[in-house]
Coordinates of C-alpha atoms in Angstrom, one line a residue:
X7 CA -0.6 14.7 55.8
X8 CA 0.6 17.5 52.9
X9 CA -1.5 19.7 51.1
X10 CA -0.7 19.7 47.9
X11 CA -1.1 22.2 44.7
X12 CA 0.3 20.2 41.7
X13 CA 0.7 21.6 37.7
X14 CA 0.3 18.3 35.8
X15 CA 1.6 18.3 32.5
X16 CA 1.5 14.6 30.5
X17 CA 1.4 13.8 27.0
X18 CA -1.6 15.6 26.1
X19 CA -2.7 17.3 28.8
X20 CA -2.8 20.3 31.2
X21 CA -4.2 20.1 35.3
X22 CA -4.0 21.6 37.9
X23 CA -5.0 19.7 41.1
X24 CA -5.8 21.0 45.1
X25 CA -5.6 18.4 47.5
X26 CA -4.0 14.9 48.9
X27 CA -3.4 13.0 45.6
X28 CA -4.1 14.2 41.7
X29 CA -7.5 12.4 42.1
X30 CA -9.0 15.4 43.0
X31 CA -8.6 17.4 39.9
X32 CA -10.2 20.9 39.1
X33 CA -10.2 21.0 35.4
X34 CA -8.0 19.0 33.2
X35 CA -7.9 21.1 29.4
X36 CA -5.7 19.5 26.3
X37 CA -2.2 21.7 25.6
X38 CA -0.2 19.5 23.3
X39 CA 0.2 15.6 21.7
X40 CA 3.7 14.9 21.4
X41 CA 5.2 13.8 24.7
X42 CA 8.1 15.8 26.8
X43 CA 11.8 15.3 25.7
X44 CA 13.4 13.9 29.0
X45 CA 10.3 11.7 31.0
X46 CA 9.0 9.0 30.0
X47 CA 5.1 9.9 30.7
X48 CA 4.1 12.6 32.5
X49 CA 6.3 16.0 33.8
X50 CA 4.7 17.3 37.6
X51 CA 5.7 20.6 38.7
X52 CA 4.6 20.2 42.5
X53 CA 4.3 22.5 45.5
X54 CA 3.4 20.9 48.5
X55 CA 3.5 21.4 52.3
X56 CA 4.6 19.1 54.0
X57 CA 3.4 18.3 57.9
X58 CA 6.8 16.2 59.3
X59 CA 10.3 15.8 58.4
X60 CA 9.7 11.9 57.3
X61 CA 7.0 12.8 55.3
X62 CA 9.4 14.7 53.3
X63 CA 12.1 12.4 53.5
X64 CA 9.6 9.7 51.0
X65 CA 8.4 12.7 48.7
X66 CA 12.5 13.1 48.0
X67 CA 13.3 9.6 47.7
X68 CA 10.3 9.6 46.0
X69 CA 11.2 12.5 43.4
X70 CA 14.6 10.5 42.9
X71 CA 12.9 7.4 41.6
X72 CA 10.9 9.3 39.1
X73 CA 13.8 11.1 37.8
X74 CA 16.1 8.0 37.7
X75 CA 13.2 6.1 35.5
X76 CA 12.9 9.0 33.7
X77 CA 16.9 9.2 32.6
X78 CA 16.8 5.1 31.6
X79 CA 13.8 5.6 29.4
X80 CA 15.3 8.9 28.1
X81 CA 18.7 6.7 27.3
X82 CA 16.8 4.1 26.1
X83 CA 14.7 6.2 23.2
X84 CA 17.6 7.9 21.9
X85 CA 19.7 4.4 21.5
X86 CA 16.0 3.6 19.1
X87 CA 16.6 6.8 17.2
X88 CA 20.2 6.3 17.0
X89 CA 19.9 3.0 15.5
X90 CA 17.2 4.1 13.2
X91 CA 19.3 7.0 12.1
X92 CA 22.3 4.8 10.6
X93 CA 19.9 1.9 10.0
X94 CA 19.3 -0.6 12.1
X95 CA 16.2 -2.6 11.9
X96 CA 15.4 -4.7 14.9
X97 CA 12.6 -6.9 12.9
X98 CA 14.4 -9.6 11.6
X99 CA 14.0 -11.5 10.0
X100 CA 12.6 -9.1 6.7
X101 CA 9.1 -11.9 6.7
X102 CA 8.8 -11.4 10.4
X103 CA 6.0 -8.6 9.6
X104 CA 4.5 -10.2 6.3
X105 CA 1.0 -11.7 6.3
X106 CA 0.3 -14.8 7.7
X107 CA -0.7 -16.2 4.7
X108 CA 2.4 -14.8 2.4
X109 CA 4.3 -17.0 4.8
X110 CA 1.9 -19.9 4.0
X111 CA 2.5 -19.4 0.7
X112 CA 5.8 -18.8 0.5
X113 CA 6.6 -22.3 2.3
X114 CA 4.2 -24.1 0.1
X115 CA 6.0 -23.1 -3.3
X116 CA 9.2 -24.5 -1.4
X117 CA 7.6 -27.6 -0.8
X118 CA 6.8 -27.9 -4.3
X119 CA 10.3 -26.5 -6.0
X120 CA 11.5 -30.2 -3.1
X121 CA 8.5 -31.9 -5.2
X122 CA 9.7 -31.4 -8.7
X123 CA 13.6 -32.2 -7.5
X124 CA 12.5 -35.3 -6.3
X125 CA 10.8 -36.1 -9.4
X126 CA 13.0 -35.3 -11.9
X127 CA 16.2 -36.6 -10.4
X128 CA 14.9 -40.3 -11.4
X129 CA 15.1 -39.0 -14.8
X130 CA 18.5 -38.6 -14.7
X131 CA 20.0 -41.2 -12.6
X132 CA 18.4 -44.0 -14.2
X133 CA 20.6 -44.1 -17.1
X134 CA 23.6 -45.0 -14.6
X135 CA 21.8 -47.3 -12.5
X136 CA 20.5 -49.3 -15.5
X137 CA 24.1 -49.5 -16.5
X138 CA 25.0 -50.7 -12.5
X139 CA 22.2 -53.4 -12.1
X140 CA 21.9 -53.9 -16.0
X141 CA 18.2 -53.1 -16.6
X142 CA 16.7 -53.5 -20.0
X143 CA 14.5 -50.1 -21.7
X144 CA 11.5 -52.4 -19.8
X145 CA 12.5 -52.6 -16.8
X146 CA 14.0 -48.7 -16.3
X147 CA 10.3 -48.0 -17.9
X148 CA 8.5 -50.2 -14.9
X149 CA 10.9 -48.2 -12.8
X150 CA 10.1 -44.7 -13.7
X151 CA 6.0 -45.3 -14.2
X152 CA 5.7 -46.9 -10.6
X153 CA 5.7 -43.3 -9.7
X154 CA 2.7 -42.6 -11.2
X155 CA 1.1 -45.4 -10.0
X156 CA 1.1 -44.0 -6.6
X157 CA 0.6 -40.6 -8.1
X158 CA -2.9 -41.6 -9.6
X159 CA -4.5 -44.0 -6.6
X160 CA -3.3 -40.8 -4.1
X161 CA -5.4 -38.3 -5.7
X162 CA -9.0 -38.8 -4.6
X163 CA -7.8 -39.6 -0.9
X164 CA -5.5 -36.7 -0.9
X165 CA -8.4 -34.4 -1.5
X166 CA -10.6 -36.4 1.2
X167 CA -7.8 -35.9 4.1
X168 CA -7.0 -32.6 2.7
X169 CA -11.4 -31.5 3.3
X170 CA -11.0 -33.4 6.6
X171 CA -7.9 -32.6 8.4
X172 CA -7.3 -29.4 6.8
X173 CA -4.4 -29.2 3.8
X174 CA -1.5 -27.7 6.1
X175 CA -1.6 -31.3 8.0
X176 CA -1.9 -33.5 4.6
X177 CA 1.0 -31.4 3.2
X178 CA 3.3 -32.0 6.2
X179 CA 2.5 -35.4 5.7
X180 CA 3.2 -35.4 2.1
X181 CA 6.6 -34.2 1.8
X182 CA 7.5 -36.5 4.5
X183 CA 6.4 -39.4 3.2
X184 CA 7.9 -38.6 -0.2
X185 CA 11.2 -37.0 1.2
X186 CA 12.1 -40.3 3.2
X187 CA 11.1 -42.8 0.3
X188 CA 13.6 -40.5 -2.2
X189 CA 16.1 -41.2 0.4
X190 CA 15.4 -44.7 0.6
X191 CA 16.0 -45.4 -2.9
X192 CA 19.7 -46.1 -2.7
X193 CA 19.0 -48.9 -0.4
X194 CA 16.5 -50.3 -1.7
X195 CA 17.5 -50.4 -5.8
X196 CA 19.1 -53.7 -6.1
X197 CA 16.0 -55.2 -4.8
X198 CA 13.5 -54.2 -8.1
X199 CA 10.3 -54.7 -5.4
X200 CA 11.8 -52.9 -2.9
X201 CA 12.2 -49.8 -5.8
X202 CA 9.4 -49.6 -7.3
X203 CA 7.5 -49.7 -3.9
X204 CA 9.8 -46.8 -2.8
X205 CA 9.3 -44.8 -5.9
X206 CA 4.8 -45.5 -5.4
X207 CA 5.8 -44.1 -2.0
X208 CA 7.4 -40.9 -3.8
X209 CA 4.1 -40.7 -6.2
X210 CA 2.1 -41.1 -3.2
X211 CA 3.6 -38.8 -0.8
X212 CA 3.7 -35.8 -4.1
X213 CA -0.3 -37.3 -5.4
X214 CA -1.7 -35.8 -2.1
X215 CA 0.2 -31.9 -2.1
X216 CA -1.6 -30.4 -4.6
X217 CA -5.2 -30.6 -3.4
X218 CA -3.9 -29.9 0.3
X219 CA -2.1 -26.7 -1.4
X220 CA -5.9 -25.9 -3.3
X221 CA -7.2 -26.3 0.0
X222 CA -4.9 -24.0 2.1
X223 CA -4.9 -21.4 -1.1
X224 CA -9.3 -21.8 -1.2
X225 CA -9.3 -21.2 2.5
X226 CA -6.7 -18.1 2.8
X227 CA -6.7 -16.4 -0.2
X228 CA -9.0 -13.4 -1.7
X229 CA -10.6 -14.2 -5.1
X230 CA -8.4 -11.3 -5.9
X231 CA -5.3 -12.3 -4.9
X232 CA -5.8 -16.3 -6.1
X233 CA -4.3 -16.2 -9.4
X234 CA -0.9 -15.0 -8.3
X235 CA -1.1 -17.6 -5.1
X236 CA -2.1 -20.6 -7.0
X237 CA 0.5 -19.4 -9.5
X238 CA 3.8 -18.7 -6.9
X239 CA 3.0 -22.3 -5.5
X240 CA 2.6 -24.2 -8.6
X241 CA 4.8 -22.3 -10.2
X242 CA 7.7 -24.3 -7.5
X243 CA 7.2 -26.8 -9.7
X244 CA 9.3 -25.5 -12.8
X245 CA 11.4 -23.9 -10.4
X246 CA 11.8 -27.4 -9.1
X247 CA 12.6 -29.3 -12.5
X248 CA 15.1 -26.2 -13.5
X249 CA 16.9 -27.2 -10.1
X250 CA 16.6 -30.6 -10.3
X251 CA 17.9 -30.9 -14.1
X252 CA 20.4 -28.5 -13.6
X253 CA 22.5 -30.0 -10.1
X254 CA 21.5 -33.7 -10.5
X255 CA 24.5 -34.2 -13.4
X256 CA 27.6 -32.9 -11.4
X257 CA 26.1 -34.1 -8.0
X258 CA 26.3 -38.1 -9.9
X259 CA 29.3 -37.1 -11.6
X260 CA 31.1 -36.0 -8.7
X261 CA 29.6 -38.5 -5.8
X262 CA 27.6 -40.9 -7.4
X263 CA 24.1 -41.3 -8.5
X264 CA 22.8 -42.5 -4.6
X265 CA 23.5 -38.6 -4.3
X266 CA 20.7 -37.5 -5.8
X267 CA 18.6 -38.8 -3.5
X268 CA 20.2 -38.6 -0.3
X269 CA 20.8 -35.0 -0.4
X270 CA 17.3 -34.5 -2.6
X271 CA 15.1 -36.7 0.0
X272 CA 17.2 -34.3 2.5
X273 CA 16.0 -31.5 1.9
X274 CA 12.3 -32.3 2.2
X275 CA 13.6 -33.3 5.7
X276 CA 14.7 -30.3 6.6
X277 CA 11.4 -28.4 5.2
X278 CA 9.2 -30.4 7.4
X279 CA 11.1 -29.6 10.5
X280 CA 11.4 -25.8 9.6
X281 CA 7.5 -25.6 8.5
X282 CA 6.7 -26.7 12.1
X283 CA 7.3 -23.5 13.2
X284 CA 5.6 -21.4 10.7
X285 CA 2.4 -20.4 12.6
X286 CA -1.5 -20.7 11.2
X287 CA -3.2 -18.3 12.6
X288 CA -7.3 -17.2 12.4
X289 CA -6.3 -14.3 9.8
X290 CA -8.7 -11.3 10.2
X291 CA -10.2 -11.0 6.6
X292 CA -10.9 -15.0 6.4
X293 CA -14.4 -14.5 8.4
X294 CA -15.2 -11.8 5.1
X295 CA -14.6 -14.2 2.1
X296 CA -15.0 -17.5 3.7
X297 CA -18.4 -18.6 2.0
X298 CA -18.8 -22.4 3.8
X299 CA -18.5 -23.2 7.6
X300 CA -16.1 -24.6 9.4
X301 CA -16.9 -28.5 9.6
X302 CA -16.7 -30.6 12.4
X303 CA -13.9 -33.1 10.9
X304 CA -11.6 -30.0 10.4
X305 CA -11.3 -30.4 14.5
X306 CA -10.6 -33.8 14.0
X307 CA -6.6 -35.6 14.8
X308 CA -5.3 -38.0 13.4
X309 CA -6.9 -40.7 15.7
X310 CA -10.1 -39.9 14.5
X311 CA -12.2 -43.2 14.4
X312 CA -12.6 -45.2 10.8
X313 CA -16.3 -44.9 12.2
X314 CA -16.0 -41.4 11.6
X315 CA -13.9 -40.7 8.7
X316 CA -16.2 -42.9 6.9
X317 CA -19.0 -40.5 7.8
X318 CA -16.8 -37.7 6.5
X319 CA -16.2 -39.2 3.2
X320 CA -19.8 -39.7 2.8
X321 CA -20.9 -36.4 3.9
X322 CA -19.1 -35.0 0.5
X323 CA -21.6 -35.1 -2.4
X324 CA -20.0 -37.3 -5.1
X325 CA -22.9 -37.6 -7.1
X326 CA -23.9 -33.5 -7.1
X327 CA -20.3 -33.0 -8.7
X328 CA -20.7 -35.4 -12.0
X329 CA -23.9 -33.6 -12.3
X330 CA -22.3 -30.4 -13.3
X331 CA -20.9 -29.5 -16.4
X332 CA -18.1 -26.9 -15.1
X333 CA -16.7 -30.3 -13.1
X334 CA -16.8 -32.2 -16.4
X335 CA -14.5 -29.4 -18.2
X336 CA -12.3 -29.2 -15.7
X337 CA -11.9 -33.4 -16.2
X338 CA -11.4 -33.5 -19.3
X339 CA -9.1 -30.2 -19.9
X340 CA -6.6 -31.4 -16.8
X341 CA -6.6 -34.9 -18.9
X342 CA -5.6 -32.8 -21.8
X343 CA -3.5 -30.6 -20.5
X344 CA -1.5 -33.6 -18.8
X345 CA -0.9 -35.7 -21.8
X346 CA 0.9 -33.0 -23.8
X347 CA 2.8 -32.3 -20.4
X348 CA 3.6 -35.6 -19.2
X349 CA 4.5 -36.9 -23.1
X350 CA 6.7 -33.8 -23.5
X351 CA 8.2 -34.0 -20.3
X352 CA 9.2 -37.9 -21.0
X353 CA 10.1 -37.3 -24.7
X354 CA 11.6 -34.2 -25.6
X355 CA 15.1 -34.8 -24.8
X356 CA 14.9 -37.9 -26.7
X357 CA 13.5 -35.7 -29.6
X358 CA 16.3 -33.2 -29.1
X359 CA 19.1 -36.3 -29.5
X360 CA 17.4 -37.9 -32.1
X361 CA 15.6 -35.7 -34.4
X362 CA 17.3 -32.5 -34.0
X363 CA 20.4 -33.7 -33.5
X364 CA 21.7 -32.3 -30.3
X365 CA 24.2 -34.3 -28.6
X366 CA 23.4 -35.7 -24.9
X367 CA 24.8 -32.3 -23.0
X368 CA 22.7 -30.0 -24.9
X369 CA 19.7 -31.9 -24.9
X370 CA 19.9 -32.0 -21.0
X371 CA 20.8 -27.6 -20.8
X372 CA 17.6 -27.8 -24.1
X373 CA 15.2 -29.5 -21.7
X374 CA 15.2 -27.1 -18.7
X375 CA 14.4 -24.0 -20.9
X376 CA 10.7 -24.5 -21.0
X377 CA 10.2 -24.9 -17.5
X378 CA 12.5 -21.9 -16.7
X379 CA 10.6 -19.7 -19.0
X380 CA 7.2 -21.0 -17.8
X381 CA 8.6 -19.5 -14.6
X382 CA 8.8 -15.9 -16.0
X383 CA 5.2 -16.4 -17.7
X384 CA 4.0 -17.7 -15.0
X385 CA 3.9 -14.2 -13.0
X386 CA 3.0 -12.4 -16.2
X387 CA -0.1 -14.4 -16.5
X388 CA -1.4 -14.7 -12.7
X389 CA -0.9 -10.9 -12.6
X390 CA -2.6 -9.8 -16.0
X391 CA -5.2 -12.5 -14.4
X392 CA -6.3 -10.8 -10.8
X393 CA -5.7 -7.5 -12.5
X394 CA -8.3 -8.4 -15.5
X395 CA -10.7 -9.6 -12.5
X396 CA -9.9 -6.7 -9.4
X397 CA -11.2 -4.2 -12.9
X398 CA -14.9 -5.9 -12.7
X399 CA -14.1 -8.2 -15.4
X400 CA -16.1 -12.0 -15.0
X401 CA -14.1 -14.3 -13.3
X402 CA -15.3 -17.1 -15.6
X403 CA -14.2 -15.1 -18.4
X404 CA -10.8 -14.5 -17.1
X405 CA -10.3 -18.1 -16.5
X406 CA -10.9 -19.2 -20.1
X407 CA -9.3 -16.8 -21.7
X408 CA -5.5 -17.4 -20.0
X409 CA -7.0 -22.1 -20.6
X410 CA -6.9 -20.9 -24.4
X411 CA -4.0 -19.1 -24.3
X412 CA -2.6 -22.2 -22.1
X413 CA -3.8 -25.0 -25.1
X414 CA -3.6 -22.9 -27.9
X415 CA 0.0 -21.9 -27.8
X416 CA 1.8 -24.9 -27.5
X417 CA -0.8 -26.6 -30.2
X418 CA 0.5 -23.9 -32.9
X419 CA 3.7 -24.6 -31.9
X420 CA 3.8 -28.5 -32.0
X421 CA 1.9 -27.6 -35.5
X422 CA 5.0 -25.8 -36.8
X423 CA 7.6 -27.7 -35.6
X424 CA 5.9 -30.8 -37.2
X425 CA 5.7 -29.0 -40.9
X426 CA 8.8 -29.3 -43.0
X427 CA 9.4 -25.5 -42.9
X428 CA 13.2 -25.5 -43.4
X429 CA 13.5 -24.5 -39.9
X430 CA 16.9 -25.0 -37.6
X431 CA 17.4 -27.3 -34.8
X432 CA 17.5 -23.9 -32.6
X433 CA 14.5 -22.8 -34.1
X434 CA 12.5 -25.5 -33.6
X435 CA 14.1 -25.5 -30.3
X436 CA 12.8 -22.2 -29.4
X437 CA 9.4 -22.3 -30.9
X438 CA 8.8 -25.4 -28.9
X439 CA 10.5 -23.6 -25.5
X440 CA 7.6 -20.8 -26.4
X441 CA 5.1 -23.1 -26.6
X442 CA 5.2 -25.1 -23.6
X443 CA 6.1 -22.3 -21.6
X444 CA 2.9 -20.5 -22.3
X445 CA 0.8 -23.3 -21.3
X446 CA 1.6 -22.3 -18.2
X447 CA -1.1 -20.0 -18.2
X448 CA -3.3 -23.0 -16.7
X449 CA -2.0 -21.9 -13.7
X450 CA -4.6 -18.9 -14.0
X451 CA -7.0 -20.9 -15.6
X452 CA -7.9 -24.2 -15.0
X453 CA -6.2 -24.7 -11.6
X454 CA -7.8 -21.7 -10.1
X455 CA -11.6 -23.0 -11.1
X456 CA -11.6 -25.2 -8.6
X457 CA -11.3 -22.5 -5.9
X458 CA -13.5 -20.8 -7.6
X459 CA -16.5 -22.9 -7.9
X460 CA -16.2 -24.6 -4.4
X461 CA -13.8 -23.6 -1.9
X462 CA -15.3 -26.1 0.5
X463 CA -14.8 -29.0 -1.7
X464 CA -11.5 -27.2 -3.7
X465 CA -9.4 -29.8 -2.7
X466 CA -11.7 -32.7 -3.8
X467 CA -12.5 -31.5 -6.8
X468 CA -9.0 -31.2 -8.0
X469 CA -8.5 -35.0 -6.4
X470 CA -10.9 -35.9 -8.8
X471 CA -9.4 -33.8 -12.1
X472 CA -5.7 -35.0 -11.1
X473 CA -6.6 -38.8 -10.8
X474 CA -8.2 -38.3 -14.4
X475 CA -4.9 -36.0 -15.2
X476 CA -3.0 -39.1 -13.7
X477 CA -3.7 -41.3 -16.8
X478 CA -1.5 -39.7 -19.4
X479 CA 1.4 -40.2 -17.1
X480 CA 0.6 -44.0 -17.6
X481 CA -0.7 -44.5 -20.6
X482 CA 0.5 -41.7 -22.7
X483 CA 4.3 -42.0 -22.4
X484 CA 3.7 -45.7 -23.3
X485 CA 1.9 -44.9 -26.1
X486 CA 3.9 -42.7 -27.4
X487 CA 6.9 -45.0 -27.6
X488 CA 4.5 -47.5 -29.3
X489 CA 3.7 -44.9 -32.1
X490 CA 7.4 -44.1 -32.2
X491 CA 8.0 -47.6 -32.9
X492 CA 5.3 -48.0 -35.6
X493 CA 5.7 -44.7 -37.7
X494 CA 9.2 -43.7 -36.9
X495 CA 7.5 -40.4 -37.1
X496 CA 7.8 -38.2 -34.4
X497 CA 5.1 -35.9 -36.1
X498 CA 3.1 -38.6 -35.3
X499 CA 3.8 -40.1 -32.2
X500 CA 3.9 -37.2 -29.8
X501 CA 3.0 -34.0 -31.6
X502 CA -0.5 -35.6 -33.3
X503 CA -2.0 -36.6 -29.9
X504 CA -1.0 -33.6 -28.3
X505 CA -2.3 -31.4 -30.5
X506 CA -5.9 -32.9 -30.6
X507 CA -6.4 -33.2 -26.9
X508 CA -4.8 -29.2 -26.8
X509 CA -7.7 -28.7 -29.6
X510 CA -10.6 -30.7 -27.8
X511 CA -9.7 -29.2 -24.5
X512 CA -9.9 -25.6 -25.9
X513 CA -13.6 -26.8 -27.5
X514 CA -14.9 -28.3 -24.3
X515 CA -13.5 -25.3 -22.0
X516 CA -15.0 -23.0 -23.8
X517 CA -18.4 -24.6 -24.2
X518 CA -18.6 -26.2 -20.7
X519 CA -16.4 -24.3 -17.9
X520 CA -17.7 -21.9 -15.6
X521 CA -15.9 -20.3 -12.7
X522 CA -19.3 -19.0 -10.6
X523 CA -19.7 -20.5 -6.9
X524 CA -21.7 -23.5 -6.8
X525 CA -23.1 -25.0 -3.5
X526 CA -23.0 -28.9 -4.3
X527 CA -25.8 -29.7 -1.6
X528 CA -26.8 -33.2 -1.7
X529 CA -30.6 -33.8 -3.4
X530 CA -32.7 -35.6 -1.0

C-alpha cells in the first residue's frame, strides 16, 4: 500500500489529491483550456511513498507506459499539423462533408444529363440507320414517336410507385430500365417490332424519373432551397441534349451509329451501380418542414402484395385533385409549355436547313445553343426565385411571375421571327436561342408548384401534368408536319400554335394557379 500526494493537472483543470487513488480528491478548481504540449490527456506530478520494492517496481513500469503513449500521440499531432501546414486534407473526396441531400441532388441531375443523352441520340442516328435498313420519312417517324408512347402511359404509374416506394427506388429503376433498352437498340433495329418496343422501353424507363425526382426534391428540400434543387436536376436535362448533340456526330462518324447507344445506354449502367452507394439518410431538418406523415407503403419492398398496392393506389384522392383549380393550371400550362418544346425540339433544325438556310453542320452546332443557354438561365432564375421568396415575398407570386417570364419570352420571340422584319439568318437565330432559353424559367415556376401545393402527393401530381404534357410529343410534331405540308408556311405551322398555347397558358396561370399547401383529404 502507498500513500500518495498527487498535483493533477489535465486539460482544464487543477487538483490536488491525498490518498490511495485520485478518487479521493480535496478540491478540483479550473486553471486553463487548451491542453499540455507533450501528453496526450492529463500531466501528474506525483509524490508517493511507497511500502515494498515491487510496489515500486509497477509505479515505474507504470510511469514508462504513460510516457511512451504520451510521445506516440505527441508524434502523431504534430504529423496533423504538419500536413495541415503545407496542405494536406485528409477528407476526400471534396463531397465527403456536403449534405446528404446535396449529394442526392447532385446524383439526380446526372441521372438526368444520362436522360437527355439517351434521348436525343435517336435524333441523330436515325438519319444513317434509315439509309442502312432503308426506312421511309413514315417509318423513321413511327420509330422516333414510340418513345413517347411509353413516355405518356409511364407517367401516372411513375408517380404512384414514386408515393409508394419512395422516388430514390423508382429512379434506380428508371435509369436502368432505360439504360439497358438504349443498349439494346443495336440488336434489335433490323427487327422494326423489336425497335420500337426497345425505344417504349427507353420512354418508359425516362416517363417515371421525373415524378420520383419531385418526390425526393418534396421530401428533402426547404421551400427555400426548392427552386435552385428542382432547377440543378432538371436543369441535367439541357446539359444532357448539349452532350448528347455535341458527341453523338464523331462517335457515328468514327465507330458507327450502334455507338451511340452502346456507350450512351453505358453510362446509365455505370450510374446505377455508383448510386448504390450514395447513402439516404434521416437528415436532421426533415422532421422541421415535413408537413405529411410517413405512410405505411413507404416501408413497403418490392414484393409488396397486388392486394396491397391496390389499396395504396386507392388511398390517393383522385377525385379531390380535379376539384382544384391550382391542379387544373398546372395541366393545362405543362400541356402548353410542352408543345412549343416538343415542336421546337423536333423542328428547328429542319427550320434552320430549310428556311434560314444553314447547311446540315451548322444547323446541328445552331440546335444545341438554346439548351446550353437555358443552362446559364436556368441558375439565374432558381436563384432570383428562392431569393425573391427567403425576402418574405408570396410564394405563389414568385411562381407566376418566373411561368410568364417562361411563356412570354419565347411567344415574342416566335412573333418576331415570324414577321418579315428584314432580319438575318443569325438574327433570327439568336432571337429564337433567347427565347427558348428563357422558358426555362418553368423550372422556378411551374415545376416547383407541385412541391409546393402537396409534397405528399408531389410526385403524383406531376404524373398527372406530364401524361397531359405527354400529348404534344404525339400529336404535336405530327401536326406540325401536316401544317407544313398544307401552308408551306413555317409561320404557320410551328410558330402559330406555339404562340397561342404560350398566350393561353400565361391567361390560365395567371387566373388559376396557386402555390399555397393544400391537404387533398378525401370528402366522405
Amino acid at each position: 500500500m502507498a500513500a500518495r500526494i498527487i498535483l493533477n493537472m489535465d486539460r482544464n483543470f487543477f487538483s490536488f489529491s491525498y490518498g490511495t487513488n485520485v478518487k479521493d480528491s480535496i478540491f478540483r478548481t479550473p486553471v486553463r483550456k487548451e491542453p499540455l504540449i507533450g501528453l496526450p490527456f492529463k500531466k501528474i506530478l506525483d509524490f508517493r511513498v511507497l511500502c515494498s520494492i515491487k510496489e515500486r517496481e509497477r509505479e515505474n513500469a507504470a510511469e514508462k507506459q504513460l510516457i511512451a503513449n504520451g510521445v506516440a500521440v505527441d508524434a502523431e499531432l504534430k504529423e496533423k499539423e504538419n500536413h495541415d501546414k503545407v496542405g494536406f486534407n485528409l477528407d476526400w473526396p471534396p463531397w465527403k462533408n456536403l449534405p446528404q441531400r446535396y449529394k442526392l441532388i447532385g446524383s439526380t441531375s446526372l441521372a438526368f444529363v444520362v436522360c437527355n443523352m439517351d434521348k436525343v441520340n435517336l435524333s441523330i442516328a436515325i438519319i444513317p440507320m434509315s439509309h442502312q435498313f432503308g426506312w421511309n420519312a413514315s417509318m423513321a417517324g413511327l420509330v422516333q414517336s414510340s418513345f413517347f408512347w411509353g413516355y405518356a402511359l409511364s407517367q401516372l404509374p411513375g408517380g404512384w410507385l414514386a408515393k409508394t416506394f419512395g422516388g430514390r427506388k423508382v429512379l434506380e429503376v428508371g435509369v436502368l430500365v432505360w439504360s439497358l433498352a438504349t443498349a439494346l437498340v443495336p440488336i434489335v433495329a433490323g427487327f422494326m417490332p423489336g425497335l420500337v418496343f426497345s425505344r417504349i422501353l427507353v420512354g418508359i424507363g425516362e416517363g417515371v424519373s421525373p415524378s420520383a425526382a419531385t418526390d425526393m426534391i418534396a421530401r428533402s428540400i426547404p421551400v427555400e432551397e426548392r427552386s435552385r434543387a428542382v432547377s440543378f436536376v432538371f436543369g441535367g436535362l439541357s446539359f444532357g441534349s448539349v452532350l448528347g448533340l455535341l458527341l453523338a456526330p464523331p462517335l457515328i462518324e468514327k465507330y458507327g451509329w450502334g455507338s451511340v447507344f452502346y456507350i450512351f445506354g453505358s453510362l446509365g449502367i455505370a450510374w446505377y451501380s455508383i448510386f448504390q452507394f450514395v447513402e439516404e439518410e434521416k437528415l436532421p431538418f426533415a422532421a422541421a418542414h415535413q408537413s405529411w406523415p410517413q405512410t405505411a407503403a413507404m416501408n413497403k419492398s418490392w414484393t409488396s402484395s397486388l392486394k396491397d398496392l391496390g389499396g395504396s393506389l386507392t388511398d390517393v384522392p383522385w377525385k379531390e385533385f380535379f376539384k382544384s383549380k391550382a391542379v387544373w393550371a398546372m395541366i393545362y400550362t405543362h400541356f402548353c409549355g410542352s408543345w412549343g418544346h416538343y415542336t421546337c425540339l423536333s423542328w428547328l433544325p429542319t427550320y434552320f436547313s430549310e428556311e434560314l438556310n444553314l447547311d446540315l453542320t451548322e444547323a446541328a452546332w445552331v440546335s444545341v445553343l438554346p439548351p446550353l443557354a437555358s443552362i446559364f438561365v436556368t441558375s439565374i432564375a432558381s436563384q432570383l426565385a428562392d431569393n425573391l421568396i427567403s425576402k418574405g415575398v408570396e410564394t405563389t407570386v414568385v411562381r407566376k411571375i418566373c411561368q410568364t417570364i417562361a411563356f412570354m419570352s419565347p411567344a415574342t420571340c416566335m412573333i418576331l421571327s415570324s414577321l418579315d422584319l428584314g432580319l438575318s439568318p443569325w438574327q433570327v437565330v439568336s432571337i429564337l436561342t433567347g427565347g427558348l432559353a428563357l422558358s426555362s424559367f418553368a423550372l422556378s415556376g411551374l415545376y416547383c408548384t407541385h412541391q409546393d401545393i402537396s409534397p405528399e402527393y408531389a410526385s403524383v401530381l406531376l404524373g398527372i401534368t406530364n401524361t397531359v404534357g405527354a400529348v404534344p410529343g404525339i400529336v404535336g410534331v405530327a401536326l406540325t408536319g401536316y401544317l407544313l405540308d398544307s401552308t408551306h408556311s413555317w409561320g404557320m405551322s410551328l410558330f402559330a400554335p406555339s404562340i397561342f398555347f404560350y398566350l393561353t397558358g400565361t391567361i390560365v396561370w395567371l387566373a388559376l394557379a396557386s402555390s399555397k399547401p393544400q391537404s387533398f383529404s378525401k370528402s366522405d
